[in-house]
Amino acid sequence: MPSIQFTLSTKNTFAKSITDARVWVFAMDAEGKVVGNKAEWVIGGKKDGHPALESGKTENFSLVVPTSYVSPLHLGQNPIHKDYHG
């Protein structure tokens, strides 16, 4: 199944540590149709137990979102190629 990797960056501007945060990412195609989504704990969470984000710190998070979208490039139909008749 195709997927898209997202990298999110967050900075804790609060005086205290952030102990739990969950993100939900939606991937959309050019027409605005949702072709994939994923929710994941990036800070805290009971199952994974990601560490807290300390005050003033910045952290990057990577998520891989499975998607139903297959671009013409994945199908071998390069829309830039002169022989493409999509």
PDB file of N, CA and C in Angstrom:
ATOM      1  N   MET A   1       0.849  -1.177   0.000  1.00  0.00           N
ATOM      2  CA  MET A   1       0.000   0.000   0.000  1.00  0.00           C
ATOM      3  C   MET A   1       0.897   1.243   0.000  1.00  0.00           C
ATOM      4  N   PRO A   2       0.570   2.223  -0.825  1.00  0.00           N
ATOM      5  CA  PRO A   2       1.357   3.460  -0.841  1.00  0.00           C
ATOM      6  C   PRO A   2       1.247   4.194   0.497  1.00  0.00           C
ATOM      7  N   SER A   3       2.232   5.019   0.782  1.00  0.00           N
ATOM      8  CA  SER A   3       2.209   5.808   2.013  1.00  0.00           C
ATOM      9  C   SER A   3       2.942   7.129   1.786  1.00  0.00           C
ATOM     10  N   ILE A   4       2.688   8.055   2.693  1.00  0.00           N
ATOM     11  CA  ILE A   4       3.336   9.368   2.663  1.00  0.00           C
ATOM     12  C   ILE A   4       3.970   9.587   4.026  1.00  0.00           C
ATOM     13  N   GLN A   5       5.205  10.076   4.036  1.00  0.00           N
ATOM     14  CA  GLN A   5       5.859  10.375   5.305  1.00  0.00           C
ATOM     15  C   GLN A   5       5.761  11.874   5.583  1.00  0.00           C
ATOM     16  N   PHE A   6       5.302  12.190   6.787  1.00  0.00           N
ATOM     17  CA  PHE A   6       5.195  13.571   7.242  1.00  0.00           C
ATOM     18  C   PHE A   6       6.184  13.789   8.372  1.00  0.00           C
ATOM     19  N   THR A   7       6.795  14.953   8.419  1.00  0.00           N
ATOM     20  CA  THR A   7       7.622  15.341   9.552  1.00  0.00           C
ATOM     21  C   THR A   7       6.988  16.570  10.178  1.00  0.00           C
ATOM     22  N   LEU A   8       6.670  16.459  11.453  1.00  0.00           N
ATOM     23  CA  LEU A   8       6.054  17.556  12.197  1.00  0.00           C
ATOM     24  C   LEU A   8       7.062  18.075  13.210  1.00  0.00           C
ATOM     25  N   SER A   9       7.053  19.375  13.419  1.00  0.00           N
ATOM     26  CA  SER A   9       7.936  19.991  14.397  1.00  0.00           C
ATOM     27  C   SER A   9       7.084  20.786  15.379  1.00  0.00           C
ATOM     28  N   THR A  10       7.396  20.664  16.662  1.00  0.00           N
ATOM     29  CA  THR A  10       6.652  21.414  17.674  1.00  0.00           C
ATOM     30  C   THR A  10       7.613  21.955  18.721  1.00  0.00           C
ATOM     31  N   LYS A  11       7.282  23.116  19.247  1.00  0.00           N
ATOM     32  CA  LYS A  11       8.076  23.730  20.311  1.00  0.00           C
ATOM     33  C   LYS A  11       7.172  23.958  21.512  1.00  0.00           C
ATOM     34  N   ASN A  12       7.647  23.571  22.672  1.00  0.00           N
ATOM     35  CA  ASN A  12       6.894  23.794  23.908  1.00  0.00           C
ATOM     36  C   ASN A  12       7.194  25.197  24.414  1.00  0.00           C
ATOM     37  N   THR A  13       6.212  26.085  24.300  1.00  0.00           N
ATOM     38  CA  THR A  13       6.377  27.469  24.773  1.00  0.00           C
ATOM     39  C   THR A  13       5.747  27.670  26.150  1.00  0.00           C
ATOM     40  N   PHE A  14       5.263  26.585  26.765  1.00  0.00           N
ATOM     41  CA  PHE A  14       4.673  26.661  28.095  1.00  0.00           C
ATOM     42  C   PHE A  14       5.764  26.604  29.162  1.00  0.00           C
ATOM     43  N   ALA A  15       5.445  27.053  30.374  1.00  0.00           N
ATOM     44  CA  ALA A  15       6.394  27.032  31.483  1.00  0.00           C
ATOM     45  C   ALA A  15       6.626  25.614  32.014  1.00  0.00           C
ATOM     46  N   LYS A  16       5.672  24.710  31.772  1.00  0.00           N
ATOM     47  CA  LYS A  16       5.782  23.334  32.252  1.00  0.00           C
ATOM     48  C   LYS A  16       5.963  22.373  31.083  1.00  0.00           C
ATOM     49  N   SER A  17       6.395  21.168  31.390  1.00  0.00           N
ATOM     50  CA  SER A  17       6.545  20.117  30.384  1.00  0.00           C
ATOM     51  C   SER A  17       5.183  19.697  29.841  1.00  0.00           C
ATOM     52  N   ILE A  18       5.164  19.291  28.579  1.00  0.00           N
ATOM     53  CA  ILE A  18       3.965  18.693  27.981  1.00  0.00           C
ATOM     54  C   ILE A  18       4.134  17.192  28.154  1.00  0.00           C
ATOM     55  N   THR A  19       3.168  16.572  28.818  1.00  0.00           N
ATOM     56  CA  THR A  19       3.306  15.148  29.125  1.00  0.00           C
ATOM     57  C   THR A  19       2.563  14.244  28.147  1.00  0.00           C
ATOM     58  N   ASP A  20       1.564  14.758  27.436  1.00  0.00           N
ATOM     59  CA  ASP A  20       0.804  13.955  26.469  1.00  0.00           C
ATOM     60  C   ASP A  20       0.379  14.816  25.294  1.00  0.00           C
ATOM     61  N   ALA A  21       0.571  14.295  24.089  1.00  0.00           N
ATOM     62  CA  ALA A  21       0.080  14.964  22.881  1.00  0.00           C
ATOM     63  C   ALA A  21      -0.152  13.907  21.807  1.00  0.00           C
ATOM     64  N   ARG A  22      -1.293  14.017  21.157  1.00  0.00           N
ATOM     65  CA  ARG A  22      -1.655  13.081  20.085  1.00  0.00           C
ATOM     66  C   ARG A  22      -1.925  13.905  18.833  1.00  0.00           C
ATOM     67  N   VAL A  23      -1.416  13.460  17.707  1.00  0.00           N
ATOM     68  CA  VAL A  23      -1.660  14.155  16.441  1.00  0.00           C
ATOM     69  C   VAL A  23      -2.525  13.275  15.551  1.00  0.00           C
ATOM     70  N   TRP A  24      -3.271  13.926  14.675  1.00  0.00           N
ATOM     71  CA  TRP A  24      -4.061  13.225  13.677  1.00  0.00           C
ATOM     72  C   TRP A  24      -3.795  13.925  12.355  1.00  0.00           C
ATOM     73  N   VAL A  25      -3.177  13.219  11.433  1.00  0.00           N
ATOM     74  CA  VAL A  25      -2.773  13.782  10.145  1.00  0.00           C
ATOM     75  C   VAL A  25      -3.705  13.262   9.058  1.00  0.00           C
ATOM     76  N   PHE A  26      -4.175  14.173   8.209  1.00  0.00           N
ATOM     77  CA  PHE A  26      -5.004  13.827   7.055  1.00  0.00           C
ATOM     78  C   PHE A  26      -4.216  14.139   5.794  1.00  0.00           C
ATOM     79  N   ALA A  27      -4.135  13.197   4.872  1.00  0.00           N
ATOM     80  CA  ALA A  27      -3.512  13.424   3.566  1.00  0.00           C
ATOM     81  C   ALA A  27      -4.634  13.617   2.552  1.00  0.00           C
ATOM     82  N   MET A  28      -4.528  14.668   1.745  1.00  0.00           N
ATOM     83  CA  MET A  28      -5.567  14.952   0.757  1.00  0.00           C
ATOM     84  C   MET A  28      -4.960  15.031  -0.635  1.00  0.00           C
ATOM     85  N   ASP A  29      -5.746  14.638  -1.636  1.00  0.00           N
ATOM     86  CA  ASP A  29      -5.282  14.731  -3.020  1.00  0.00           C
ATOM     87  C   ASP A  29      -5.533  16.143  -3.544  1.00  0.00           C
ATOM     88  N   ALA A  30      -5.252  16.360  -4.812  1.00  0.00           N
ATOM     89  CA  ALA A  30      -5.374  17.697  -5.414  1.00  0.00           C
ATOM     90  C   ALA A  30      -6.803  18.224  -5.416  1.00  0.00           C
ATOM     91  N   GLU A  31      -7.792  17.323  -5.359  1.00  0.00           N
ATOM     92  CA  GLU A  31      -9.197  17.745  -5.339  1.00  0.00           C
ATOM     93  C   GLU A  31      -9.724  17.938  -3.922  1.00  0.00           C
ATOM     94  N   GLY A  32      -8.899  17.723  -2.914  1.00  0.00           N
ATOM     95  CA  GLY A  32      -9.317  17.904  -1.528  1.00  0.00           C
ATOM     96  C   GLY A  32      -9.929  16.666  -0.894  1.00  0.00           C
ATOM     97  N   LYS A  33      -9.886  15.534  -1.586  1.00  0.00           N
ATOM     98  CA  LYS A  33     -10.416  14.283  -1.050  1.00  0.00           C
ATOM     99  C   LYS A  33      -9.394  13.678  -0.086  1.00  0.00           C
ATOM    100  N   VAL A  34      -9.869  13.242   1.082  1.00  0.00           N
ATOM    101  CA  VAL A  34      -8.982  12.596   2.048  1.00  0.00           C
ATOM    102  C   VAL A  34      -8.637  11.212   1.508  1.00  0.00           C
ATOM    103  N   VAL A  35      -7.336  10.956   1.322  1.00  0.00           N
ATOM    104  CA  VAL A  35      -6.875   9.677   0.782  1.00  0.00           C
ATOM    105  C   VAL A  35      -6.110   8.861   1.824  1.00  0.00           C
ATOM    106  N   GLY A  36      -5.946   9.421   3.011  1.00  0.00           N
ATOM    107  CA  GLY A  36      -5.285   8.696   4.089  1.00  0.00           C
ATOM    108  C   GLY A  36      -5.315   9.519   5.361  1.00  0.00           C
ATOM    109  N   ASN A  37      -5.269   8.832   6.508  1.00  0.00           N
ATOM    110  CA  ASN A  37      -5.184   9.545   7.775  1.00  0.00           C
ATOM    111  C   ASN A  37      -4.594   8.612   8.817  1.00  0.00           C
ATOM    112  N   LYS A  38      -4.016   9.206   9.840  1.00  0.00           N
ATOM    113  CA  LYS A  38      -3.420   8.412  10.914  1.00  0.00           C
ATOM    114  C   LYS A  38      -3.372   9.263  12.178  1.00  0.00           C
ATOM    115  N   ALA A  39      -3.735   8.642  13.288  1.00  0.00           N
ATOM    116  CA  ALA A  39      -3.619   9.270  14.601  1.00  0.00           C
ATOM    117  C   ALA A  39      -2.524   8.536  15.366  1.00  0.00           C
ATOM    118  N   GLU A  40      -1.707   9.288  16.088  1.00  0.00           N
ATOM    119  CA  GLU A  40      -0.600   8.675  16.821  1.00  0.00           C
ATOM    120  C   GLU A  40      -0.177   9.560  17.985  1.00  0.00           C
ATOM    121  N   TRP A  41       0.160   8.913  19.103  1.00  0.00           N
ATOM    122  CA  TRP A  41       0.749   9.640  20.228  1.00  0.00           C
ATOM    123  C   TRP A  41       2.176  10.017  19.850  1.00  0.00           C
ATOM    124  N   VAL A  42       2.536  11.286  20.045  1.00  0.00           N
ATOM    125  CA  VAL A  42       3.914  11.715  19.793  1.00  0.00           C
ATOM    126  C   VAL A  42       4.615  12.095  21.095  1.00  0.00           C
ATOM    127  N   ILE A  43       3.824  12.384  22.116  1.00  0.00           N
ATOM    128  CA  ILE A  43       4.342  12.668  23.462  1.00  0.00           C
ATOM    129  C   ILE A  43       3.453  11.906  24.433  1.00  0.00           C
ATOM    130  N   GLY A  44       4.065  11.169  25.340  1.00  0.00           N
ATOM    131  CA  GLY A  44       3.285  10.408  26.315  1.00  0.00           C
ATOM    132  C   GLY A  44       2.576   9.241  25.676  1.00  0.00           C
ATOM    133  N   GLY A  45       1.351   9.016  26.094  1.00  0.00           N
ATOM    134  CA  GLY A  45       0.590   7.871  25.599  1.00  0.00           C
ATOM    135  C   GLY A  45       0.897   6.646  26.442  1.00  0.00           C
ATOM    136  N   LYS A  46      -0.129   5.923  26.805  1.00  0.00           N
ATOM    137  CA  LYS A  46       0.048   4.776  27.704  1.00  0.00           C
ATOM    138  C   LYS A  46       0.782   3.622  27.039  1.00  0.00           C
ATOM    139  N   LYS A  47       0.504   3.362  25.760  1.00  0.00           N
ATOM    140  CA  LYS A  47       1.084   2.200  25.084  1.00  0.00           C
ATOM    141  C   LYS A  47       2.565   2.399  24.756  1.00  0.00           C
ATOM    142  N   ASP A  48       2.896   3.517  24.113  1.00  0.00           N
ATOM    143  CA  ASP A  48       4.264   3.744  23.651  1.00  0.00           C
ATOM    144  C   ASP A  48       5.133   4.470  24.665  1.00  0.00           C
ATOM    145  N   GLY A  49       4.527   5.284  25.516  1.00  0.00           N
ATOM    146  CA  GLY A  49       5.264   5.990  26.551  1.00  0.00           C
ATOM    147  C   GLY A  49       6.357   6.918  26.051  1.00  0.00           C
ATOM    148  N   HIS A  50       6.070   7.702  25.004  1.00  0.00           N
ATOM    149  CA  HIS A  50       7.050   8.675  24.511  1.00  0.00           C
ATOM    150  C   HIS A  50       7.377   9.681  25.620  1.00  0.00           C
ATOM    151  N   PRO A  51       8.616  10.163  25.690  1.00  0.00           N
ATOM    152  CA  PRO A  51       8.981  11.084  26.764  1.00  0.00           C
ATOM    153  C   PRO A  51       8.264  12.430  26.663  1.00  0.00           C
ATOM    154  N   ALA A  52       8.200  13.128  27.795  1.00  0.00           N
ATOM    155  CA  ALA A  52       7.592  14.461  27.849  1.00  0.00           C
ATOM    156  C   ALA A  52       8.441  15.450  27.043  1.00  0.00           C
ATOM    157  N   LEU A  53       7.808  16.534  26.615  1.00  0.00           N
ATOM    158  CA  LEU A  53       8.523  17.609  25.928  1.00  0.00           C
ATOM    159  C   LEU A  53       8.749  18.726  26.936  1.00  0.00           C
ATOM    160  N   GLU A  54      10.000  18.922  27.308  1.00  0.00           N
ATOM    161  CA  GLU A  54      10.355  19.898  28.331  1.00  0.00           C
ATOM    162  C   GLU A  54      10.106  21.327  27.843  1.00  0.00           C
ATOM    163  N   SER A  55       9.905  22.230  28.780  1.00  0.00           N
ATOM    164  CA  SER A  55       9.672  23.644  28.482  1.00  0.00           C
ATOM    165  C   SER A  55      10.829  24.207  27.652  1.00  0.00           C
ATOM    166  N   GLY A  56      10.478  24.929  26.573  1.00  0.00           N
ATOM    167  CA  GLY A  56      11.473  25.567  25.721  1.00  0.00           C
ATOM    168  C   GLY A  56      12.104  24.652  24.680  1.00  0.00           C
ATOM    169  N   LYS A  57      11.832  23.376  24.731  1.00  0.00           N
ATOM    170  CA  LYS A  57      12.439  22.425  23.793  1.00  0.00           C
ATOM    171  C   LYS A  57      11.602  22.287  22.525  1.00  0.00           C
ATOM    172  N   THR A  58      12.278  21.922  21.436  1.00  0.00           N
ATOM    173  CA  THR A  58      11.641  21.654  20.150  1.00  0.00           C
ATOM    174  C   THR A  58      11.899  20.200  19.797  1.00  0.00           C
ATOM    175  N   GLU A  59      10.900  19.552  19.218  1.00  0.00           N
ATOM    176  CA  GLU A  59      11.027  18.141  18.838  1.00  0.00           C
ATOM    177  C   GLU A  59      10.416  17.929  17.457  1.00  0.00           C
ATOM    178  N   ASN A  60      11.035  17.059  16.675  1.00  0.00           N
ATOM    179  CA  ASN A  60      10.499  16.662  15.370  1.00  0.00           C
ATOM    180  C   ASN A  60       9.930  15.257  15.476  1.00  0.00           C
ATOM    181  N   PHE A  61       8.814  15.041  14.803  1.00  0.00           N
ATOM    182  CA  PHE A  61       8.152  13.749  14.812  1.00  0.00           C
ATOM    183  C   PHE A  61       7.892  13.325  13.372  1.00  0.00           C
ATOM    184  N   SER A  62       8.134  12.075  13.056  1.00  0.00           N
ATOM    185  CA  SER A  62       7.843  11.534  11.726  1.00  0.00           C
ATOM    186  C   SER A  62       6.691  10.556  11.822  1.00  0.00           C
ATOM    187  N   LEU A  63       5.757  10.679  10.895  1.00  0.00           N
ATOM    188  CA  LEU A  63       4.628   9.762  10.806  1.00  0.00           C
ATOM    189  C   LEU A  63       4.527   9.246   9.382  1.00  0.00           C
ATOM    190  N   VAL A  64       4.264   7.970   9.229  1.00  0.00           N
ATOM    191  CA  VAL A  64       4.020   7.383   7.922  1.00  0.00           C
ATOM    192  C   VAL A  64       2.526   7.094   7.834  1.00  0.00           C
ATOM    193  N   VAL A  65       1.875   7.729   6.855  1.00  0.00           N
ATOM    194  CA  VAL A  65       0.423   7.616   6.703  1.00  0.00           C
ATOM    195  C   VAL A  65       0.110   6.746   5.484  1.00  0.00           C
ATOM    196  N   PRO A  66      -0.534   5.587   5.702  1.00  0.00           N
ATOM    197  CA  PRO A  66      -0.959   4.778   4.563  1.00  0.00           C
ATOM    198  C   PRO A  66      -2.007   5.544   3.760  1.00  0.00           C
ATOM    199  N   THR A  67      -1.977   5.408   2.446  1.00  0.00           N
ATOM    200  CA  THR A  67      -2.898   6.163   1.615  1.00  0.00           C
ATOM    201  C   THR A  67      -3.444   5.308   0.482  1.00  0.00           C
ATOM    202  N   SER A  68      -4.641   5.613   0.045  1.00  0.00           N
ATOM    203  CA  SER A  68      -5.249   4.913  -1.085  1.00  0.00           C
ATOM    204  C   SER A  68      -4.857   5.566  -2.405  1.00  0.00           C
ATOM    205  N   TYR A  69      -4.205   6.714  -2.341  1.00  0.00           N
ATOM    206  CA  TYR A  69      -3.846   7.472  -3.538  1.00  0.00           C
ATOM    207  C   TYR A  69      -2.603   6.880  -4.184  1.00  0.00           C
ATOM    208  N   VAL A  70      -2.677   6.622  -5.468  1.00  0.00           N
ATOM    209  CA  VAL A  70      -1.519   6.189  -6.232  1.00  0.00           C
ATOM    210  C   VAL A  70      -1.340   7.204  -7.351  1.00  0.00           C
ATOM    211  N   SER A  71      -0.231   7.916  -7.325  1.00  0.00           N
ATOM    212  CA  SER A  71      -0.006   8.951  -8.330  1.00  0.00           C
ATOM    213  C   SER A  71       0.304   8.319  -9.684  1.00  0.00           C
ATOM    214  N   PRO A  72       0.132   9.058 -10.763  1.00  0.00           N
ATOM    215  CA  PRO A  72       0.496   8.551 -12.088  1.00  0.00           C
ATOM    216  C   PRO A  72       1.970   8.127 -12.155  1.00  0.00           C
ATOM    217  N   LEU A  73       2.832   8.761 -11.360  1.00  0.00           N
ATOM    218  CA  LEU A  73       4.246   8.388 -11.352  1.00  0.00           C
ATOM    219  C   LEU A  73       4.432   6.978 -10.806  1.00  0.00           C
ATOM    220  N   HIS A  74       3.615   6.586  -9.808  1.00  0.00           N
ATOM    221  CA  HIS A  74       3.701   5.233  -9.266  1.00  0.00           C
ATOM    222  C   HIS A  74       3.209   4.194 -10.269  1.00  0.00           C
ATOM    223  N   LEU A  75       2.351   4.593 -11.174  1.00  0.00           N
ATOM    224  CA  LEU A  75       1.806   3.664 -12.158  1.00  0.00           C
ATOM    225  C   LEU A  75       2.637   3.619 -13.430  1.00  0.00           C
ATOM    226  N   GLY A  76       3.741   4.371 -13.444  1.00  0.00           N
ATOM    227  CA  GLY A  76       4.577   4.408 -14.631  1.00  0.00           C
ATOM    228  C   GLY A  76       4.028   5.342 -15.699  1.00  0.00           C
ATOM    229  N   GLN A  77       3.085   6.199 -15.330  1.00  0.00           N
ATOM    230  CA  GLN A  77       2.491   7.150 -16.268  1.00  0.00           C
ATOM    231  C   GLN A  77       2.926   8.549 -15.858  1.00  0.00           C
ATOM    232  N   ASN A  78       4.063   8.942 -16.288  1.00  0.00           N
ATOM    233  CA  ASN A  78       4.606  10.238 -15.919  1.00  0.00           C
ATOM    234  C   ASN A  78       3.848  11.331 -16.678  1.00  0.00           C
ATOM    235  N   PRO A  79       3.078  12.188 -15.967  1.00  0.00           N
ATOM    236  CA  PRO A  79       2.284  13.220 -16.654  1.00  0.00           C
ATOM    237  C   PRO A  79       3.138  14.269 -17.350  1.00  0.00           C
ATOM    238  N   ILE A  80       4.417  14.318 -17.051  1.00  0.00           N
ATOM    239  CA  ILE A  80       5.305  15.283 -17.700  1.00  0.00           C
ATOM    240  C   ILE A  80       5.834  14.707 -19.014  1.00  0.00           C
ATOM    241  N   HIS A  81       5.844  13.389 -19.110  1.00  0.00           N
ATOM    242  CA  HIS A  81       6.374  12.722 -20.298  1.00  0.00           C
ATOM    243  C   HIS A  81       5.510  13.035 -21.514  1.00  0.00           C
ATOM    244  N   LYS A  82       6.114  13.266 -22.668  1.00  0.00           N
ATOM    245  CA  LYS A  82       5.384  13.678 -23.863  1.00  0.00           C
ATOM    246  C   LYS A  82       4.396  12.639 -24.386  1.00  0.00           C
ATOM    247  N   ASP A  83       4.606  11.346 -24.042  1.00  0.00           N
ATOM    248  CA  ASP A  83       3.722  10.302 -24.522  1.00  0.00           C
ATOM    249  C   ASP A  83       2.564  10.012 -23.571  1.00  0.00           C
ATOM    250  N   TYR A  84       2.464  10.750 -22.498  1.00  0.00           N
ATOM    251  CA  TYR A  84       1.403  10.509 -21.518  1.00  0.00           C
ATOM    252  C   TYR A  84       0.073  10.999 -22.081  1.00  0.00           C
ATOM    253  N   HIS A  85      -0.944  10.149 -22.047  1.00  0.00           N
ATOM    254  CA  HIS A  85      -2.274  10.511 -22.552  1.00  0.00           C
ATOM    255  C   HIS A  85      -3.340  10.337 -21.484  1.00  0.00           C
ATOM    256  N   GLY A  86      -2.969  10.558 -20.157  1.00  0.00           N
ATOM    257  CA  GLY A  86      -3.828  10.317 -19.010  1.00  0.00           C
ATOM    258  C   GLY A  86      -5.163  10.898 -19.120  1.00  0.00           C
TER     259      GLY A  86
END
